[in-house]
Amino acid sequence: MDSLEGNALNMILKCVEGKKVLDLGCGTGRGIKHLYDFKAAEVFGVDVSEKMLEIAKKKFKTTQFVLADSEKLPFEDESFDAVTALFLIVHIGDLRKTFDEAYRVLKKGGIFILSNINQRKPPKLKIYNDEVIIESFYHMPKHVIAALEDSFFEIESDELVYEDGIWINQIIKAVKRA
């Protein structure tokens, strides 16, 4: 998955140093590793999968994990300096609720970092000899930007990562100004 981000994500993640960060859709903790690599002070992980969180808890003992949906977060308003959503929105049909919740839990001046993978068809995964298709949604880059702006975010950077002339990922850094 790192190849889908190019260097764009690394350039943006420098801003999490010393910050309290919430990783939405944290899964098994892939993004959390990056947050610690960039010296986040305190990290919280949220996911809807209890099994994924069990794996992440074993890897990251100092991280606080919460079983929750990104559309209804169990945190107070203005609780975090930064929120990340890496490889999450491909699993969300209507972005507005998740973006509104990210906005709500961010402090003024807080940063929202997200990725938008170019995946028109969900991949087939082999799990214990069973083929599983995880529900996925395709979001055009301009629609993601529009949804962020509808949720009152100001776009600070929007980079497309290309492979063989085709965009494979969109990396966005948005800011809560109001």
Tab-separated table of N, CA, C and O in Angstrom, residues 37-125:
chain	number	residue	atom	x	y	z
A	37	ASP	N	6.155	7.140	13.391
A	37	ASP	CA	7.396	7.453	12.660
A	37	ASP	C	7.601	8.961	12.557
A	37	ASP	O	8.728	9.445	12.563
A	38	PHE	N	6.487	9.693	12.444
A	38	PHE	CA	6.556	11.150	12.337
A	38	PHE	C	6.324	11.843	13.679
A	38	PHE	O	5.976	13.015	13.731
A	39	LYS	N	6.506	11.092	14.757
A	39	LYS	CA	6.562	11.613	16.130
A	39	LYS	C	5.273	12.245	16.646
A	39	LYS	O	5.308	13.250	17.361
A	40	ALA	N	4.122	11.631	16.294
A	40	ALA	CA	2.865	12.066	16.907
A	40	ALA	C	2.983	11.825	18.407
A	40	ALA	O	3.535	10.817	18.855
A	41	ALA	N	2.483	12.754	19.219
A	41	ALA	CA	2.604	12.660	20.677
A	41	ALA	C	1.641	11.638	21.267
A	41	ALA	O	2.003	10.884	22.168
A	42	GLU	N	0.415	11.628	20.767
A	42	GLU	CA	-0.621	10.746	21.295
A	42	GLU	C	-1.473	10.300	20.124
A	42	GLU	O	-1.891	11.131	19.310
A	43	VAL	N	-1.749	8.990	20.034
A	43	VAL	CA	-2.491	8.459	18.894
A	43	VAL	C	-3.677	7.626	19.379
A	43	VAL	O	-3.541	6.807	20.280
A	44	PHE	N	-4.824	7.872	18.751
A	44	PHE	CA	-6.032	7.096	18.981
A	44	PHE	C	-6.390	6.425	17.663
A	44	PHE	O	-6.285	7.048	16.610
A	45	GLY	N	-6.839	5.186	17.717
A	45	GLY	CA	-7.270	4.475	16.525
A	45	GLY	C	-8.725	4.093	16.637
A	45	GLY	O	-9.175	3.645	17.693
A	46	VAL	N	-9.468	4.273	15.542
A	46	VAL	CA	-10.888	3.929	15.485
A	46	VAL	C	-11.115	3.008	14.297
A	46	VAL	O	-10.592	3.259	13.202
A	47	ASP	N	-11.903	1.965	14.520
A	47	ASP	CA	-12.286	1.093	13.418
A	47	ASP	C	-13.603	0.411	13.776
A	47	ASP	O	-13.951	0.311	14.953
A	48	VAL	N	-14.325	-0.061	12.753
A	48	VAL	CA	-15.581	-0.772	12.981
A	48	VAL	C	-15.362	-2.269	13.138
A	48	VAL	O	-16.282	-2.995	13.498
A	49	SER	N	-14.147	-2.739	12.886
A	49	SER	CA	-13.841	-4.161	12.972
A	49	SER	C	-13.112	-4.486	14.277
A	49	SER	O	-11.977	-4.074	14.490
A	50	GLU	N	-13.774	-5.255	15.112
A	50	GLU	CA	-13.173	-5.672	16.378
A	50	GLU	C	-11.925	-6.525	16.139
A	50	GLU	O	-10.921	-6.395	16.841
A	51	LYS	N	-11.962	-7.382	15.119
A	51	LYS	CA	-10.819	-8.246	14.813
A	51	LYS	C	-9.602	-7.435	14.383
A	51	LYS	O	-8.480	-7.720	14.771
A	52	MET	N	-9.830	-6.413	13.566
A	52	MET	CA	-8.720	-5.545	13.142
A	52	MET	C	-8.116	-4.835	14.350
A	52	MET	O	-6.898	-4.731	14.476
A	53	LEU	N	-8.972	-4.343	15.230
A	53	LEU	CA	-8.486	-3.632	16.424
A	53	LEU	C	-7.698	-4.561	17.339
A	53	LEU	O	-6.703	-4.138	17.943
A	54	GLU	N	-8.094	-5.814	17.442
A	54	GLU	CA	-7.352	-6.782	18.261
A	54	GLU	C	-5.914	-6.920	17.749
A	54	GLU	O	-4.972	-6.969	18.529
A	55	ILE	N	-5.757	-6.970	16.444
A	55	ILE	CA	-4.417	-7.072	15.840
A	55	ILE	C	-3.628	-5.793	16.111
A	55	ILE	O	-2.469	-5.842	16.514
A	56	ALA	N	-4.263	-4.644	15.919
A	56	ALA	CA	-3.583	-3.361	16.133
A	56	ALA	C	-3.153	-3.197	17.583
A	56	ALA	O	-2.054	-2.699	17.866
A	57	LYS	N	-3.975	-3.625	18.524
A	57	LYS	CA	-3.654	-3.499	19.954
A	57	LYS	C	-2.391	-4.266	20.318
A	57	LYS	O	-1.631	-3.842	21.178
A	58	LYS	N	-2.174	-5.389	19.658
A	58	LYS	CA	-0.973	-6.183	19.921
A	58	LYS	C	0.285	-5.484	19.413
A	58	LYS	O	1.360	-5.626	19.973
A	59	LYS	N	0.153	-4.715	18.353
A	59	LYS	CA	1.302	-4.023	17.749
A	59	LYS	C	1.643	-2.710	18.444
A	59	LYS	O	2.804	-2.318	18.496
A	60	PHE	N	0.621	-2.002	18.919
A	60	PHE	CA	0.815	-0.642	19.426
A	60	PHE	C	0.219	-0.518	20.830
A	60	PHE	O	-0.934	-0.148	21.008
A	61	LYS	N	1.040	-0.822	21.816
A	61	LYS	CA	0.588	-0.888	23.216
A	61	LYS	C	0.217	0.476	23.794
A	61	LYS	O	-0.598	0.561	24.688
A	62	THR	N	0.809	1.551	23.291
A	62	THR	CA	0.540	2.878	23.861
A	62	THR	C	-0.604	3.616	23.165
A	62	THR	O	-0.968	4.700	23.582
A	63	THR	N	-1.166	2.999	22.140
A	63	THR	CA	-2.266	3.619	21.398
A	63	THR	C	-3.592	3.245	22.044
A	63	THR	O	-3.790	2.109	22.459
A	64	GLN	N	-4.493	4.202	22.107
A	64	GLN	CA	-5.841	3.942	22.600
A	64	GLN	C	-6.730	3.617	21.414
A	64	GLN	O	-6.808	4.408	20.464
A	65	PHE	N	-7.388	2.463	21.463
A	65	PHE	CA	-8.236	2.020	20.363
A	65	PHE	C	-9.700	2.028	20.785
A	65	PHE	O	-10.035	1.690	21.922
A	66	VAL	N	-10.561	2.417	19.841
A	66	VAL	CA	-11.989	2.507	20.104
A	66	VAL	C	-12.740	1.846	18.950
A	66	VAL	O	-12.480	2.150	17.783
A	67	LEU	N	-13.657	0.959	19.303
A	67	LEU	CA	-14.539	0.351	18.317
A	67	LEU	C	-15.655	1.354	18.038
A	67	LEU	O	-16.474	1.642	18.918
A	68	ALA	N	-15.649	1.939	16.848
A	68	ALA	CA	-16.635	2.968	16.517
A	68	ALA	C	-16.686	3.171	15.010
A	68	ALA	O	-15.768	2.793	14.279
A	69	ASP	N	-17.757	3.804	14.581
A	69	ASP	CA	-17.964	4.148	13.181
A	69	ASP	C	-17.483	5.573	12.960
A	69	ASP	O	-17.714	6.451	13.804
A	70	SER	N	-16.865	5.831	11.825
A	70	SER	CA	-16.354	7.173	11.522
A	70	SER	C	-17.480	8.198	11.373
A	70	SER	O	-17.226	9.397	11.389
A	71	GLU	N	-18.710	7.737	11.238
A	71	GLU	CA	-19.847	8.652	11.088
A	71	GLU	C	-20.448	9.067	12.430
A	71	GLU	O	-21.316	9.933	12.481
A	72	LYS	N	-19.996	8.444	13.523
A	72	LYS	CA	-20.514	8.765	14.858
A	72	LYS	C	-19.399	8.482	15.865
A	72	LYS	O	-19.346	7.411	16.458
A	73	LEU	N	-18.525	9.449	16.025
A	73	LEU	CA	-17.342	9.270	16.866
A	73	LEU	C	-17.638	9.581	18.340
A	73	LEU	O	-18.296	10.576	18.641
A	74	PRO	N	-17.133	8.745	19.246
A	74	PRO	CA	-17.394	8.926	20.677
A	74	PRO	C	-16.378	9.852	21.360
A	74	PRO	O	-15.853	9.536	22.431
A	75	PHE	N	-16.099	10.979	20.747
A	75	PHE	CA	-15.138	11.933	21.297
A	75	PHE	C	-15.792	13.304	21.418
A	75	PHE	O	-16.690	13.646	20.653
A	76	GLU	N	-15.286	14.087	22.356
A	76	GLU	CA	-15.773	15.451	22.563
A	76	GLU	C	-15.401	16.321	21.362
A	76	GLU	O	-14.437	16.035	20.641
A	77	ASP	N	-16.143	17.402	21.183
A	77	ASP	CA	-15.802	18.391	20.163
A	77	ASP	C	-14.389	18.914	20.404
A	77	ASP	O	-13.963	19.052	21.558
A	78	GLU	N	-13.690	19.197	19.331
A	78	GLU	CA	-12.358	19.816	19.366
A	78	GLU	C	-11.385	19.068	20.285
A	78	GLU	O	-10.677	19.657	21.088
A	79	SER	N	-11.311	17.744	20.107
A	79	SER	CA	-10.452	16.884	20.926
A	79	SER	C	-9.075	16.614	20.320
A	79	SER	O	-8.167	16.203	21.031
A	80	PHE	N	-8.921	16.797	19.007
A	80	PHE	CA	-7.700	16.360	18.324
A	80	PHE	C	-7.062	17.484	17.512
A	80	PHE	O	-7.742	18.344	16.969
A	81	ASP	N	-5.729	17.414	17.425
A	81	ASP	CA	-4.962	18.345	16.595
A	81	ASP	C	-4.984	17.927	15.127
A	81	ASP	O	-4.864	18.764	14.237
A	82	ALA	N	-5.095	16.615	14.905
A	82	ALA	CA	-5.095	16.078	13.538
A	82	ALA	C	-5.947	14.814	13.487
A	82	ALA	O	-6.050	14.089	14.473
A	83	VAL	N	-6.537	14.584	12.329
A	83	VAL	CA	-7.293	13.365	12.049
A	83	VAL	C	-6.774	12.823	10.729
A	83	VAL	O	-6.560	13.586	9.778
A	84	THR	N	-6.551	11.511	10.683
A	84	THR	CA	-6.161	10.875	9.425
A	84	THR	C	-7.231	9.865	9.027
A	84	THR	O	-7.898	9.280	9.877
A	85	ALA	N	-7.366	9.669	7.732
A	85	ALA	CA	-8.272	8.668	7.166
A	85	ALA	C	-7.581	8.108	5.923
A	85	ALA	O	-7.809	8.575	4.812
A	86	LEU	N	-6.705	7.158	6.142
A	86	LEU	CA	-5.913	6.585	5.053
A	86	LEU	C	-6.554	5.278	4.602
A	86	LEU	O	-6.723	4.366	5.402
A	87	PHE	N	-6.935	5.213	3.358
A	87	PHE	CA	-7.610	4.046	2.784
A	87	PHE	C	-8.939	3.760	3.468
A	87	PHE	O	-9.374	2.618	3.553
A	88	LEU	N	-9.589	4.789	3.962
A	88	LEU	CA	-10.901	4.633	4.591
A	88	LEU	C	-12.034	4.976	3.638
A	88	LEU	O	-13.004	4.222	3.528
A	89	ILE	N	-11.940	6.098	2.942
A	89	ILE	CA	-13.124	6.584	2.224
A	89	ILE	C	-13.546	5.674	1.079
A	89	ILE	O	-14.683	5.744	0.633
A	90	VAL	N	-12.676	4.793	0.643
A	90	VAL	CA	-13.053	3.820	-0.382
A	90	VAL	C	-14.136	2.880	0.158
A	90	VAL	O	-14.864	2.247	-0.597
A	91	HIS	N	-14.287	2.818	1.482
A	91	HIS	CA	-15.287	1.959	2.111
A	91	HIS	C	-16.527	2.729	2.569
A	91	HIS	O	-17.382	2.177	3.247
A	92	ILE	N	-16.614	4.012	2.210
A	92	ILE	CA	-17.722	4.859	2.644
A	92	ILE	C	-18.473	5.385	1.416
A	92	ILE	O	-17.866	5.994	0.536
A	93	GLY	N	-19.763	5.175	1.409
A	93	GLY	CA	-20.572	5.652	0.280
A	93	GLY	C	-20.803	7.148	0.333
A	93	GLY	O	-20.500	7.864	-0.611
A	94	ASP	N	-21.335	7.632	1.441
A	94	ASP	CA	-21.629	9.057	1.619
A	94	ASP	C	-20.564	9.658	2.532
A	94	ASP	O	-20.534	9.382	3.728
A	95	LEU	N	-19.711	10.481	1.966
A	95	LEU	CA	-18.564	11.033	2.701
A	95	LEU	C	-18.949	12.079	3.735
A	95	LEU	O	-18.207	12.314	4.693
A	96	ARG	N	-20.065	12.719	3.564
A	96	ARG	CA	-20.427	13.889	4.360
A	96	ARG	C	-20.411	13.629	5.865
A	96	ARG	O	-19.864	14.412	6.635
A	97	LYS	N	-21.021	12.536	6.328
A	97	LYS	CA	-21.088	12.271	7.771
A	97	LYS	C	-19.701	12.081	8.368
A	97	LYS	O	-19.402	12.593	9.446
A	98	THR	N	-18.845	11.344	7.687
A	98	THR	CA	-17.480	11.139	8.180
A	98	THR	C	-16.718	12.457	8.189
A	98	THR	O	-16.024	12.765	9.162
A	99	PHE	N	-16.845	13.253	7.142
A	99	PHE	CA	-16.139	14.536	7.081
A	99	PHE	C	-16.661	15.497	8.144
A	99	PHE	O	-15.884	16.213	8.771
A	100	ASP	N	-17.973	15.499	8.364
A	100	ASP	CA	-18.542	16.356	9.413
A	100	ASP	C	-18.023	15.946	10.795
A	100	ASP	O	-17.737	16.802	11.633
A	101	GLU	N	-17.906	14.650	11.032
A	101	GLU	CA	-17.403	14.168	12.322
A	101	GLU	C	-15.921	14.513	12.498
A	101	GLU	O	-15.494	14.905	13.589
A	102	ALA	N	-15.150	14.377	11.437
A	102	ALA	CA	-13.731	14.761	11.510
A	102	ALA	C	-13.622	16.239	11.858
A	102	ALA	O	-12.817	16.632	12.716
A	103	TYR	N	-14.434	17.055	11.225
A	103	TYR	CA	-14.443	18.495	11.492
A	103	TYR	C	-14.809	18.770	12.957
A	103	TYR	O	-14.181	19.567	13.636
A	104	ARG	N	-15.822	18.073	13.448
A	104	ARG	CA	-16.304	18.283	14.812
A	104	ARG	C	-15.225	17.971	15.858
A	104	ARG	O	-15.039	18.721	16.809
A	105	VAL	N	-14.492	16.866	15.675
A	105	VAL	CA	-13.510	16.461	16.698
A	105	VAL	C	-12.176	17.189	16.567
A	105	VAL	O	-11.340	17.099	17.467
A	106	LEU	N	-11.973	17.911	15.462
A	106	LEU	CA	-10.733	18.666	15.282
A	106	LEU	C	-10.789	20.007	16.015
A	106	LEU	O	-11.819	20.681	16.019
A	107	LYS	N	-9.645	20.382	16.587
A	107	LYS	CA	-9.514	21.718	17.169
A	107	LYS	C	-9.444	22.732	16.025
A	107	LYS	O	-9.114	22.378	14.886
A	108	LYS	N	-9.703	23.990	16.327
A	108	LYS	CA	-9.542	25.048	15.320
A	108	LYS	C	-8.093	25.025	14.836
A	108	LYS	O	-7.168	24.929	15.628
A	109	GLY	N	-7.913	25.094	13.542
A	109	GLY	CA	-6.579	25.003	12.963
A	109	GLY	C	-6.113	23.563	12.783
A	109	GLY	O	-5.015	23.325	12.290
A	110	GLY	N	-6.962	22.605	13.166
A	110	GLY	CA	-6.612	21.189	13.054
A	110	GLY	C	-6.511	20.726	11.613
A	110	GLY	O	-7.104	21.304	10.704
A	111	ILE	N	-5.760	19.662	11.424
A	111	ILE	CA	-5.457	19.126	10.093
A	111	ILE	C	-6.195	17.809	9.879
A	111	ILE	O	-6.193	16.946	10.758
A	112	PHE	N	-6.781	17.665	8.695
A	112	PHE	CA	-7.415	16.414	8.281
A	112	PHE	C	-6.636	15.897	7.081
A	112	PHE	O	-6.571	16.556	6.043
A	113	ILE	N	-6.031	14.722	7.234
A	113	ILE	CA	-5.224	14.117	6.170
A	113	ILE	C	-5.939	12.852	5.708
A	113	ILE	O	-6.243	11.979	6.521
A	114	LEU	N	-6.212	12.768	4.408
A	114	LEU	CA	-6.892	11.574	3.919
A	114	LEU	C	-6.368	11.152	2.562
A	114	LEU	O	-5.744	11.940	1.847
A	115	SER	N	-6.628	9.890	2.267
A	115	SER	CA	-6.266	9.368	0.953
A	115	SER	C	-7.518	8.839	0.274
A	115	SER	O	-8.473	8.412	0.930
A	116	ASN	N	-7.506	8.887	-1.047
A	116	ASN	CA	-8.622	8.437	-1.873
A	116	ASN	C	-8.052	7.538	-2.957
A	116	ASN	O	-7.561	8.014	-3.973
A	117	ILE	N	-8.109	6.251	-2.715
A	117	ILE	CA	-7.543	5.297	-3.668
A	117	ILE	C	-8.456	5.174	-4.898
A	117	ILE	O	-9.675	5.209	-4.773
A	118	ASN	N	-7.849	5.071	-6.070
A	118	ASN	CA	-8.587	4.904	-7.322
A	118	ASN	C	-8.898	3.424	-7.487
A	118	ASN	O	-8.107	2.662	-8.010
A	119	GLN	N	-10.071	3.033	-6.999
A	119	GLN	CA	-10.461	1.625	-7.040
A	119	GLN	C	-11.901	1.529	-7.536
A	119	GLN	O	-12.834	1.660	-6.777
A	120	ARG	N	-12.043	1.339	-8.837
A	120	ARG	CA	-13.387	1.289	-9.415
A	120	ARG	C	-14.112	-0.005	-9.081
A	120	ARG	O	-15.326	-0.039	-8.986
A	121	LYS	N	-13.368	-1.090	-8.924
A	121	LYS	CA	-13.962	-2.371	-8.573
A	121	LYS	C	-13.282	-2.891	-7.318
A	121	LYS	O	-12.067	-2.835	-7.204
A	122	PRO	N	-14.067	-3.415	-6.369
A	122	PRO	CA	-13.446	-3.946	-5.159
A	122	PRO	C	-12.599	-5.175	-5.470
A	122	PRO	O	-12.976	-5.990	-6.313
A	123	PRO	N	-11.466	-5.295	-4.794
A	123	PRO	CA	-10.622	-6.463	-5.047
A	123	PRO	C	-11.217	-7.716	-4.404
A	123	PRO	O	-11.960	-7.639	-3.429
A	124	LYS	N	-10.895	-8.850	-4.969
A	124	LYS	CA	-11.281	-10.132	-4.380
A	124	LYS	C	-10.139	-10.570	-3.469
A	124	LYS	O	-8.985	-10.606	-3.887
A	125	LEU	N	-10.466	-10.883	-2.242
A	125	LEU	CA	-9.462	-11.306	-1.278
A	125	LEU	C	-9.663	-12.777	-0.943
A	125	LEU	O	-10.793	-13.246	-0.827
